[in-house]
Amino acid sequence: MLSYDDAIARILAQISPSTPVSVPILQSLGHTLAEDIHTQSPLPPFDNSAMDGYAVVGADAGNASVETPVALALLDTIAAGGDVAVRVTPGHAAPIMTGAPMPAGADTVVPVEDTKRVGDGVWVLEGAAPGQFVRKAGEDAPAGTLVVEKGSAIRAAEVGMFAAAGRAAALVYRRPRVGVISTGDELAEPGAVLGAAQIYNSNSYAVAAQVLEAGAEVAVRVHARDTFSDLRAAFDACADCDVILTTGGVSVGEFDFVKAVVEERGSVEFWRVAIRPGKPFVFGRCGQALLFGLPGNPVSAMVTFELFVRPALRQLLGAANPMRKIETAVLTEDVAHETGRRDFQRAVVTESVDELRVRATGRQGSGMLRSMVLANALMIVPEEVAGVQSGDTISVIRLSS
Amino acid sequence: MLSYDDAIARILAQISPSTPVSVPILQSLGHTLAEDIHTQSPLPPFDNSAMDGYAVVGADAGNASVETPVALALLDTIAAGGDVAVRVTPGHAAPIMTGAPMPAGADTVVPVEDTKRVGDGVWVLEGAAPGQFVRKAGEDAPAGTLVVEKGSAIRAAEVGMFAAAGRAAALVYRRPRVGVISTGDELAEPGAVLGAAQIYNSNSYAVAAQVLEAGAEVAVRVHARDTFSDLRAAFDACADCDVILTTGGVSVGEFDFVKAVVEERGSVEFWRVAIRPGKPFVFGRCGQALLFGLPGNPVSAMVTFELFVRPALRQLLGAANPMRKIETAVLTEDVAHETGRRDFQRAVVTESVDELRVRATGRQGSGMLRSMVLANALMIVPEEVAGVQSGDTISVIRLSS
């Protein structure tokens, strides 16, 4: 049976970031940047005041103090964004607002706090270092500076930087359109009254929520009953999707139609991976779409999404590293393990002063969604290990994004 | 001047979580749950098979092996979701699918892998423990079990659990509606050609993106020129908002209208906090809305958002802890500090084997948005400290959510 490492390597090897699209910068938040962003103008574009105060000739105010104030004659006020007709000459001061352009002749700003208005003039009460409180044109970045690199994750700071560089739109990797198909005659919609042999359909919601958490778009969400015609109709509804996810119908039973329909429409690349939970997992192609057939057990569906689908979606989204970080934690309880498959147990990681600690969330039955609710991590028990003891270190994947 | 600790305490003391609203469960993702969720039916609702295989009377198959196979006569197949008319008696086996209800008389499931079809019957080739592969009704949770608690952050697992408990909708704290008002005659829209004394308006975008990152809704985003009438019109546009954010216009200059308009419409609770960057910061009320007047310098606006507005929005959203975690890191460079104000320097935190390390992002000018792009953390230099040296430990706030 394929190992997890081989399976995820085979999946990622065939995925490139999706087509870049131009979006208004506020909508680019959370995407990966698909171009380099350079400043067009210098930042700032002109010499300007860093304070509300007075633009002066530096030599005038250098020796001022409360005991020996320097009196200067007032010129017109320079507002931020205003025209600068003023020219400052020795013995004069132009009131200036933060961000307003420095007037000709002035090279220094005396902050309001260091002055006192007296009659038609102003007294400088504190010595000013020549050049103080002036932001020089281009001091943050000359024109043409690379300010955000292709491949960056776009957070609020990057959105702000795009705007500061004059960009109204930015090129990002398009969100993959994902189709979610749940299967199984036993599934009832939440809110409905359960029939005799029915359970509620949780996979459709849990997996769709995982798609959204990964940053992709749920384009289609549909349930198929256990017939070829219903499943084919569900696949038809996903014709425009980049990724199709199914839950259930990939085991060895008589009603496991998913593999058959995938083989009609495309190809199964592999089926079954040596992991627990989630051994019956299908990866394939369906037309242009990537196809992930997840097991029907709710925990298996969520864990295989986390292990296989999330990295694929993150790679489509252009993420620099599509895999989550693997950390090391100290076990606080013994964990039993049957050798042969890599086990991804639902676990709780806590931070102690100088290490992470981890324990399983208790019963690990693959139907028990509650173990996912209690978990903030998966704990990785390697294939060949018969069990691990309290005090051993173990690899963990924290699930918060 | 007010300390940061006093300022944030005063803000949070007057904020309660916003009104709970009922939303379809998939839309509840990312919200905080405003009710307890209990199972309605037991989970699972009926005894069912954990495997594809055969439902048998346990005593029949206990001693089977390849050498001594047990031959059983076949009954009708039990599909998941199907009616169960079958009754299993000794010497018989009913083919059963994963999730299908256990038929009367059977207490054990033999997986397909442990069997062989022979003629009209099936041979069991491996001893079965009585009761194996049967999931008992209620074994995950009896009816009425509390499965997700009020106050929980809703992730994909919680969405799945809501569905499994039969819930189509859940009660969550409503996203606050936020109005973002940027001010300043010097600001041009990204994409426009800059005038002589103009810079691009980055605050409106950076702050709106921070609102979205915090999980709130940008209901209004508008720019006001430096006139009373323009600013009043902008406040009018935010009449329905829960929170109003302004950028700029809170300093001591002649064109700093924000405080005046807030005092017309409501009240200023405090102005100026002993922090750097961001000293000129206004907190107040404007009708029903909370009002945060952020400084106009791009870095000061983003840092004061992070320090004051994000906790307020998270508290409105019902988050269990609205503040980010404070961690400790080891400095890798000396940091100078002017005593008197608490300094939140933009910093890069890296994870080494057993500690966090931190350095400043270089020049910390409050106009330099690039320092926010480079940063993944804020480094806290306390008020009374004159400087910190390489090797010292220091508090840091990591900015990823």
CSV table of N, CA, C and O in Angstrom, one decimal, chain A residues 16 232 298 363 391:
chain,number,residue,atom,x,y,z
A,16,SER,N,0.1,22.8,-10.0
A,16,SER,CA,0.8,24.2,-10.1
A,16,SER,C,-0.2,25.2,-9.6
A,16,SER,O,-1.4,24.9,-9.6
A,232,ARG,N,-23.7,10.3,-11.1
A,232,ARG,CA,-23.3,10.9,-12.4
A,232,ARG,C,-23.9,12.4,-12.4
A,232,ARG,O,-23.2,13.3,-12.9
A,298,PRO,N,-17.0,10.3,9.3
A,298,PRO,CA,-16.8,11.7,9.5
A,298,PRO,C,-15.3,12.1,9.9
A,298,PRO,O,-14.8,13.0,9.3
A,363,ARG,N,-11.1,8.3,23.0
A,363,ARG,CA,-11.5,7.3,22.0
A,363,ARG,C,-11.4,7.8,20.6
A,363,ARG,O,-11.8,9.0,20.3
A,391,GLY,N,6.1,10.7,28.2
A,391,GLY,CA,7.5,11.1,28.3
A,391,GLY,C,8.2,11.1,27.0
A,391,GLY,O,9.2,11.8,26.8
